[in-house]
PDB file of C-alpha atoms in Angstrom:
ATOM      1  CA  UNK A1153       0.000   0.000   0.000  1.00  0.00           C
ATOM      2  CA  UNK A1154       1.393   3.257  -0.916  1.00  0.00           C
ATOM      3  CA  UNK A1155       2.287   5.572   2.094  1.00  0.00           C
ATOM      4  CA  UNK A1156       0.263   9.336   2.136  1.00  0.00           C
ATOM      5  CA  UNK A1157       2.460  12.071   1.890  1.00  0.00           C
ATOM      6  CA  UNK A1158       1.246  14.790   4.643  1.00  0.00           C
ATOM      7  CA  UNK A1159       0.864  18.226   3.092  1.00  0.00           C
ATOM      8  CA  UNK A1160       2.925  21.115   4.785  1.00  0.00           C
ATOM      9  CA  UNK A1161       1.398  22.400   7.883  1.00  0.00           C
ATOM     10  CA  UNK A1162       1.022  26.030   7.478  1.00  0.00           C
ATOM     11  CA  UNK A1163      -1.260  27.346  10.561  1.00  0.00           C
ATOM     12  CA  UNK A1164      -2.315  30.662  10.013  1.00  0.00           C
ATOM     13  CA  UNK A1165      -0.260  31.682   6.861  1.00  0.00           C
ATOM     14  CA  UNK A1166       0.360  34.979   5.839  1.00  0.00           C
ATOM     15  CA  UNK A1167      -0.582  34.966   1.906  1.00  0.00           C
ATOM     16  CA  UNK A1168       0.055  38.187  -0.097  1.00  0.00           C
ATOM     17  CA  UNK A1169      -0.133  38.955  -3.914  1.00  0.00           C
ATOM     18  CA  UNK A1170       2.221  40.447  -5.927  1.00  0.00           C
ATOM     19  CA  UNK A1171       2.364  40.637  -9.941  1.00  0.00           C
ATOM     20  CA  UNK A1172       5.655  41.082 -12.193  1.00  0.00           C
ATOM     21  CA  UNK A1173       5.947  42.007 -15.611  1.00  0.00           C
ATOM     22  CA  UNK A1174       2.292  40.844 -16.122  1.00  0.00           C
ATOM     23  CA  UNK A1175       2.700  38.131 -14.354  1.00  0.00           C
ATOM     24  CA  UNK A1176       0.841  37.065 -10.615  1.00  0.00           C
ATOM     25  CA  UNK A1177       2.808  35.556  -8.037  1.00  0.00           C
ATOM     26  CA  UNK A1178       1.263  34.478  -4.375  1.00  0.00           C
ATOM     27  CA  UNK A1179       3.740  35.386  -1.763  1.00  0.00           C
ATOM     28  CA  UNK A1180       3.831  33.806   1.814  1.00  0.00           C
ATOM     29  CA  UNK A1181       5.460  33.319   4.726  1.00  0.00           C
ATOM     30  CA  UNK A1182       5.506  30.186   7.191  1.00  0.00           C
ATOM     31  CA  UNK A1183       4.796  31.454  11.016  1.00  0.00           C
ATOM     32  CA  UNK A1184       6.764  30.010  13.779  1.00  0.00           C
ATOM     33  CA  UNK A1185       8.541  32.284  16.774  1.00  0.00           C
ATOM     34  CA  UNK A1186      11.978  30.643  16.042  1.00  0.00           C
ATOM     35  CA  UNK A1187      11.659  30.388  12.293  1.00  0.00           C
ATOM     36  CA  UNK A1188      11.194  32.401   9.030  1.00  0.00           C
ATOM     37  CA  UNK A1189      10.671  31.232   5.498  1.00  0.00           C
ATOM     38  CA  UNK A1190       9.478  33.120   2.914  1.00  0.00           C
ATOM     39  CA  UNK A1191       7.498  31.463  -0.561  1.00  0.00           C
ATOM     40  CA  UNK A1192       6.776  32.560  -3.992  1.00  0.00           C
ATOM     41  CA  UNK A1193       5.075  30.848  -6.312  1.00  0.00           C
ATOM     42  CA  UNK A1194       2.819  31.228  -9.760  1.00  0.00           C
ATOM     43  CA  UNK A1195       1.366  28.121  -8.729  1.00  0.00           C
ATOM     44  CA  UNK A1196       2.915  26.029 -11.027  1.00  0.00           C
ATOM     45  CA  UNK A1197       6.470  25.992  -9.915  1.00  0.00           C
ATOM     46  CA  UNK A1198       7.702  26.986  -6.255  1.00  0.00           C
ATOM     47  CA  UNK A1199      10.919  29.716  -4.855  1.00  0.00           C
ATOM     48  CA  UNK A1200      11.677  28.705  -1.195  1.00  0.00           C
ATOM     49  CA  UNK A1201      14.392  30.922   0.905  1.00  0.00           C
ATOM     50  CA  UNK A1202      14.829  27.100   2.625  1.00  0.00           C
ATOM     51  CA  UNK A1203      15.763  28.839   5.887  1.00  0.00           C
ATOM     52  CA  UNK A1204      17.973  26.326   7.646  1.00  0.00           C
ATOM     53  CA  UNK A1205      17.984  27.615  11.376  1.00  0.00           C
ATOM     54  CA  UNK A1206      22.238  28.007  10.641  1.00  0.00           C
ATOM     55  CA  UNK A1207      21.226  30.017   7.537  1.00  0.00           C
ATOM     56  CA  UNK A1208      18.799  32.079   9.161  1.00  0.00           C
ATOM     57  CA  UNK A1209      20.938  33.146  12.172  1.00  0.00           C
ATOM     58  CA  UNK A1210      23.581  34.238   9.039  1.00  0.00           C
ATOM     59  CA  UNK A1211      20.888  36.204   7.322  1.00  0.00           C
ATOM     60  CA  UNK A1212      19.735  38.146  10.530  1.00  0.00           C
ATOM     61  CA  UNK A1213      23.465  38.855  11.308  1.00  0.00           C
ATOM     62  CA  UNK A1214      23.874  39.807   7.854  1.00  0.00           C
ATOM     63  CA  UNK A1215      20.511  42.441   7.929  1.00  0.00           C
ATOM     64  CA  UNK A1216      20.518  43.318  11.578  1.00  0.00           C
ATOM     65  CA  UNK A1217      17.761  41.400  12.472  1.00  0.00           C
ATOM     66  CA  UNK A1218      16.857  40.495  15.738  1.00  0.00           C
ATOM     67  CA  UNK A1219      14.009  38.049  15.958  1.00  0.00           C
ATOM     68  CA  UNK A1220      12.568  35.411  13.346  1.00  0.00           C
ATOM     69  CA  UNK A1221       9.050  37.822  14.447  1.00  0.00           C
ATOM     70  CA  UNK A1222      10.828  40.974  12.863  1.00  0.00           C
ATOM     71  CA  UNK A1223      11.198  39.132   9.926  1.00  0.00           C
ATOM     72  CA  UNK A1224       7.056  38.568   9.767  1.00  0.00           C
ATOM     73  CA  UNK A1225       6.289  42.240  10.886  1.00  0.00           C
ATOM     74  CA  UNK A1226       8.317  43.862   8.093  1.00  0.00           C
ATOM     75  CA  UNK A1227       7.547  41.252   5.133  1.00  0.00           C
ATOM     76  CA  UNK A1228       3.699  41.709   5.990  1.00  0.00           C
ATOM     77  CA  UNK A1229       4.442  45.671   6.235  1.00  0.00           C
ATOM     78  CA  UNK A1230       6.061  45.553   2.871  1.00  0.00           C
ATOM     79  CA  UNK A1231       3.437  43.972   1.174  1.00  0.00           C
ATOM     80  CA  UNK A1232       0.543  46.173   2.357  1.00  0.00           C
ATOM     81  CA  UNK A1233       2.942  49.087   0.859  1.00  0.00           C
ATOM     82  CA  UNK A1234       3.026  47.446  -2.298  1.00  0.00           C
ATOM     83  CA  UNK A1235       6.729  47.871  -1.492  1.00  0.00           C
ATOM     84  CA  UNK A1236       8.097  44.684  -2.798  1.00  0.00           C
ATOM     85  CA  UNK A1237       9.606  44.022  -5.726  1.00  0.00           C
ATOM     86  CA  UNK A1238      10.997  40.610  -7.193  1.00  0.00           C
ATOM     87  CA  UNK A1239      13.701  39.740 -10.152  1.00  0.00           C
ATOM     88  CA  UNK A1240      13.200  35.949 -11.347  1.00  0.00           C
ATOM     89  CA  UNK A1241      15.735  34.098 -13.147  1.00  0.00           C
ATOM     90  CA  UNK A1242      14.699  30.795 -13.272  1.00  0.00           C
ATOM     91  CA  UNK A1243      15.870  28.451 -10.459  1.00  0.00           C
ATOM     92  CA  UNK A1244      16.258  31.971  -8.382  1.00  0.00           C
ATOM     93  CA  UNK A1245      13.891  34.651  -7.053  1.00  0.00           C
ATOM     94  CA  UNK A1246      15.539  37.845  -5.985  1.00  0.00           C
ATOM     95  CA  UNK A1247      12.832  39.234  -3.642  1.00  0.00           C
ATOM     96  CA  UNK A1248      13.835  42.606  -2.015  1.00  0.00           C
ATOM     97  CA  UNK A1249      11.761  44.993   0.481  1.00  0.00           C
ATOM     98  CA  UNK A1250      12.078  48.377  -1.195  1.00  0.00           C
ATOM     99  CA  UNK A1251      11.208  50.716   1.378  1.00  0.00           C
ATOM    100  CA  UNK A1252      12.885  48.571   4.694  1.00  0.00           C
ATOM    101  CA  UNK A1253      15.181  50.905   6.078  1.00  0.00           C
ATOM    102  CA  UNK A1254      17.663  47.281   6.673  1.00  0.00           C
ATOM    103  CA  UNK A1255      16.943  47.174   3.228  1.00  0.00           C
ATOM    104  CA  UNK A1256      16.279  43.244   2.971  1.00  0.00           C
ATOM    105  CA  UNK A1257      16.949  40.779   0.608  1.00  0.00           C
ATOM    106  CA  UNK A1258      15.939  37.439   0.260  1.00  0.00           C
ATOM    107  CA  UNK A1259      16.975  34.734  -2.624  1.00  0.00           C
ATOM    108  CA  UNK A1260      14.860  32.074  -3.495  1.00  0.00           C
ATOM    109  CA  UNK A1261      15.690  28.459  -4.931  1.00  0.00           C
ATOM    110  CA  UNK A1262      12.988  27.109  -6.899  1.00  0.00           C
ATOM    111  CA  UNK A1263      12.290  23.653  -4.948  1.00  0.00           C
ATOM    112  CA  UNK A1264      12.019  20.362  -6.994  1.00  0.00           C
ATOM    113  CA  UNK A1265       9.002  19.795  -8.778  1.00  0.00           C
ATOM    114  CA  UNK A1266       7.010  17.073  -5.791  1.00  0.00           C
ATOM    115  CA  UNK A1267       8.101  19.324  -3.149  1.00  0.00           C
ATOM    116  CA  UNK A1268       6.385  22.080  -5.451  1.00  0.00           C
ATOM    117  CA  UNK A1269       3.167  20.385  -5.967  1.00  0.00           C
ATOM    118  CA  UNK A1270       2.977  19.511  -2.056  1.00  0.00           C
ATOM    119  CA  UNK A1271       3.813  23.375  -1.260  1.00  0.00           C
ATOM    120  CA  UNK A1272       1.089  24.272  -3.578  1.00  0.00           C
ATOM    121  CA  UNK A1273      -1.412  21.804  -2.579  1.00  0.00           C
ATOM    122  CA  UNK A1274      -1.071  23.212   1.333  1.00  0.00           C
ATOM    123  CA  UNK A1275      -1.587  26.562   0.190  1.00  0.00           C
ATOM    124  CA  UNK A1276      -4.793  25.359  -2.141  1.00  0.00           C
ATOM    125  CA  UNK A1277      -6.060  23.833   0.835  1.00  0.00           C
ATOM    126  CA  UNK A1278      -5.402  26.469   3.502  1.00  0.00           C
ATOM    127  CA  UNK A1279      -6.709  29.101   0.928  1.00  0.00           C
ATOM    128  CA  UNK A1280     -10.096  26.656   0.406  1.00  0.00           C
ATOM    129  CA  UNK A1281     -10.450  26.448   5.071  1.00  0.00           C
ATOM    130  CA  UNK A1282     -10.205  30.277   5.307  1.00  0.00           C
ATOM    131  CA  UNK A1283     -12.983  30.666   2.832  1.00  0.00           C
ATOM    132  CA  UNK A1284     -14.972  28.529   4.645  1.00  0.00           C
ATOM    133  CA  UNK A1285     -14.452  29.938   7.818  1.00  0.00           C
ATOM    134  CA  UNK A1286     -14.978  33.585   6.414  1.00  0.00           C
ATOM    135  CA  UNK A1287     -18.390  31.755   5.511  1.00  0.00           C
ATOM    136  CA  UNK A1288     -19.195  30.386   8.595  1.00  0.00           C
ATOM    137  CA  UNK A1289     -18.621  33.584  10.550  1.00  0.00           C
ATOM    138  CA  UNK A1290     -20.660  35.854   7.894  1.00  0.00           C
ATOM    139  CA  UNK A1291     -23.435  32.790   8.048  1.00  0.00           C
ATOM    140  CA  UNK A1292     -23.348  33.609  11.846  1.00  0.00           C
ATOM    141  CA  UNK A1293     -23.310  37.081  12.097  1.00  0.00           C
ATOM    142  CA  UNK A1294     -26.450  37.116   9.572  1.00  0.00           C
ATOM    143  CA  UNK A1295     -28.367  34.746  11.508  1.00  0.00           C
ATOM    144  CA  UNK A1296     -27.534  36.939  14.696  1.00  0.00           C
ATOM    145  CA  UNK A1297     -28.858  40.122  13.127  1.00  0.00           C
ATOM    146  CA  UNK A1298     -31.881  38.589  12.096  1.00  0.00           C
ATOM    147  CA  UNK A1299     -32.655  37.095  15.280  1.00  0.00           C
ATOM    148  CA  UNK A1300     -32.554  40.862  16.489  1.00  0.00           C
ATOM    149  CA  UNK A1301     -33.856  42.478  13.910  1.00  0.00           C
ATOM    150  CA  UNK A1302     -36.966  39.812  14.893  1.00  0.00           C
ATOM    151  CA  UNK A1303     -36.677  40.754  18.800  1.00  0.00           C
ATOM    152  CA  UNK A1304     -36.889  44.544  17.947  1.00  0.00           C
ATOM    153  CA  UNK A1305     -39.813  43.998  15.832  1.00  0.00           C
ATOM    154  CA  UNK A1306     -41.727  41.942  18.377  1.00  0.00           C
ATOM    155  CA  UNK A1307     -40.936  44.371  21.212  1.00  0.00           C
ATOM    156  CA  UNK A1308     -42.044  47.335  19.102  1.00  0.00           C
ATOM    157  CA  UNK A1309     -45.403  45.477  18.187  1.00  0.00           C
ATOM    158  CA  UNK A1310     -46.114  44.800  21.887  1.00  0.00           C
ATOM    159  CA  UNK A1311     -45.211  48.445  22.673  1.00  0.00           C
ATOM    160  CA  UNK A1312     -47.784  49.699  19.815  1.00  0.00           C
ATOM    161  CA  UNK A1313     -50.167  47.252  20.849  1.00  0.00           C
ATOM    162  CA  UNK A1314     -49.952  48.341  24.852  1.00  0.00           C
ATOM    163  CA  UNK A1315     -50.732  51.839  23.442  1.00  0.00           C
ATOM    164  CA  UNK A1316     -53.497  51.187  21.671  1.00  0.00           C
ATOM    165  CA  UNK A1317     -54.920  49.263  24.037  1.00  0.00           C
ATOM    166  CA  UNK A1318     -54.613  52.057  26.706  1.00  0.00           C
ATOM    167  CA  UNK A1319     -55.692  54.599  24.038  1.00  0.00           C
ATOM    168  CA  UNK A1320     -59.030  52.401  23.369  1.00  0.00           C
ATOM    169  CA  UNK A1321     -60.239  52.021  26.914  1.00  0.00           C
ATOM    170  CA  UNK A1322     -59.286  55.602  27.403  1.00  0.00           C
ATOM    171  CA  UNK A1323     -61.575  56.962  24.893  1.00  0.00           C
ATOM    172  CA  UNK A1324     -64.468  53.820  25.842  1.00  0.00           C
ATOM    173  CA  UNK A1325     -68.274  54.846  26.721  1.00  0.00           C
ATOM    174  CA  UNK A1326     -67.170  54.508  30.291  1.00  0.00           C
ATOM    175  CA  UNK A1327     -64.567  56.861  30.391  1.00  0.00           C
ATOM    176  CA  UNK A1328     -66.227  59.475  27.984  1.00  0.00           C
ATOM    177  CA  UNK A1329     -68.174  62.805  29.392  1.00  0.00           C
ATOM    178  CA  UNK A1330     -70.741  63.125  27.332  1.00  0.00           C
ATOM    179  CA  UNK A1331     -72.070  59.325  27.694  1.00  0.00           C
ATOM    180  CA  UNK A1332     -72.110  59.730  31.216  1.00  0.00           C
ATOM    181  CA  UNK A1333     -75.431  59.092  32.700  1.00  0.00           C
ATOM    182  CA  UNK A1334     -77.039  62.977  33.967  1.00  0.00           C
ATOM    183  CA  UNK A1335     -78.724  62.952  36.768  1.00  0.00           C
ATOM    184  CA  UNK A1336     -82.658  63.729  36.583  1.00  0.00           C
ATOM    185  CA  UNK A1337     -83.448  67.306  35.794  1.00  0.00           C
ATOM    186  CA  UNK A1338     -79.761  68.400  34.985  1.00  0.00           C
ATOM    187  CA  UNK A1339     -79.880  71.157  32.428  1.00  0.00           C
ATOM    188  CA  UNK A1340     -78.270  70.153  29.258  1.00  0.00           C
ATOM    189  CA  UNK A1341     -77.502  73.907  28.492  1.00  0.00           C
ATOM    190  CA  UNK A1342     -76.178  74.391  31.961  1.00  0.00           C
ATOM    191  CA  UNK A1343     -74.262  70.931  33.157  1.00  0.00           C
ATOM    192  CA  UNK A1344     -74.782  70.929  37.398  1.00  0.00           C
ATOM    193  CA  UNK A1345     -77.512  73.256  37.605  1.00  0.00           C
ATOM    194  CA  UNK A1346     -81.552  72.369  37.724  1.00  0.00           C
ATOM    195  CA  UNK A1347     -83.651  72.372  34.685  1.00  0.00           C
ATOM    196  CA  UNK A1348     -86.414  74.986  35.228  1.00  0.00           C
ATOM    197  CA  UNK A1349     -89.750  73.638  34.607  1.00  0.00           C
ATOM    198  CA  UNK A1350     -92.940  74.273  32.800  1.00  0.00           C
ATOM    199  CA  UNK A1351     -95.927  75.685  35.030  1.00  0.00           C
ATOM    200  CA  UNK A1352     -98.545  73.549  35.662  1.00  0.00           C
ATOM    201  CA  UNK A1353    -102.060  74.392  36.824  1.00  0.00           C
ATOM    202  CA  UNK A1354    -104.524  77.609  36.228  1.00  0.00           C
ATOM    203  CA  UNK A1355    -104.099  79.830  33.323  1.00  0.00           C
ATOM    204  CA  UNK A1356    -105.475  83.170  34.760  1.00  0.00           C
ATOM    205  CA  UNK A1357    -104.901  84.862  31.448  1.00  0.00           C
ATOM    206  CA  UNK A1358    -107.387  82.477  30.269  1.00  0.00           C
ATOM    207  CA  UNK A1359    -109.765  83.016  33.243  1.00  0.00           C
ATOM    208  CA  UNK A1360    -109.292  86.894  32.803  1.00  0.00           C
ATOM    209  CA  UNK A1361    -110.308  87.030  29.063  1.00  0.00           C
ATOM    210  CA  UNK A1362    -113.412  84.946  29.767  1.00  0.00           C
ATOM    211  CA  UNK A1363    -114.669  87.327  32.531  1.00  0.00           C
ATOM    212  CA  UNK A1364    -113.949  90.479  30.227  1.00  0.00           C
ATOM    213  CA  UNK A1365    -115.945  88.801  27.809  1.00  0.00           C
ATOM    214  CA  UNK A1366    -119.334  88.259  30.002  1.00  0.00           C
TER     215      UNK A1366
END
């Protein structure tokens, strides 16, 4: 049975893009605290710096270079300048950070061709997880907003509703002036004070133009 090669663990790679004389290259770099290596490729063939940790210590003596994590901060800095620029000839990549004030240089040895394909595969892969995880997290945050975006709506409806409700019985039969009962002979021109009433009984002026007439 034929043995699986394991692809190139890259944790959280830093992947940049850079294009030369029309031509797109993906740049990265391999995090560690103790290491640095830095990667070009037009994914089809593969530049590696190949940073033994002997070679490294000579390039950071060489540059002035403290830490393998100086190495990260000012390649990543570079690259969101746009301040990189690269010469290839062939089995070498001259890759040099144009506004570093060390003024670093890096040369890269195209790798043989299966270590290429693994290199690229990693990166394929890695590329491939991120987007998925960029999904997840923007699946996530939609389903959060709509959950309250819905919690706002039903809080607002209950609000409008508790209004209306109090509005309703405020203005009810019960509650309104004019439906109130009166009590008996209440004016309705005068609200409180006694309705005066028609007399009742003898009409004298009647009884006075009957006598005049005898």
């Amino acid at each position: 049975m034929e043995a699986v090669q394991r692809l190139p663990s890259l944790g959280s790679l830093h992947i940049h893009t850079l294009a030369q004389n029309h031509q797109r290259y993906l740049c990265y770099t391999r995090p560690g605290p103790q290491s640095f290596n830095l990667c070009v490729t037009n994914v089809v063939d593969v530049w590696s710096t190949g940073f033994s940790p002997q070679k490294l210590e000579e390039h950071k003596s060489t540059h002035g270079v403290k830490t393998a994590e100086e190495y990260h901060s000012r390649t990543r800095d570079a690259f969101q300048k746009a301040a990189v620029s690269i010469t290839v000839l062939d089995n070498i990549i001259l890759l040099k950070l144009s506004q570093d004030d060390l003024g670093l240089t890096f040369d890269l040895y195209k790798l043989p061709m299966s270590e290429a394909k693994m290199e690229i595969q990693s990166v394929m892969f890695h590329l491939v997880d991120q987007v998925h995880h960029l999904e997840n997290q923007l699946k996530a945050s939609e389903e959060s907003h709509a959950l309250s975006l819905e919690k706002t709506m039903q809080r607002t409806q209950r609000m409008f509703l508790g209004d209306y409700e109090s509005m309703r019985k405020g203005n009810g039969p019960e509650s309104s002036p004019v439906a109130k009962k009166r009590p008996a002979g209440e004016s309705l021109i005068n609200p409180g004070s006694k309705r005066t009433k028609a007399p009742t009984g003898v009409s004298f002026e009647d009884n006075s133009l009957d006598e005049s007439g005898e």
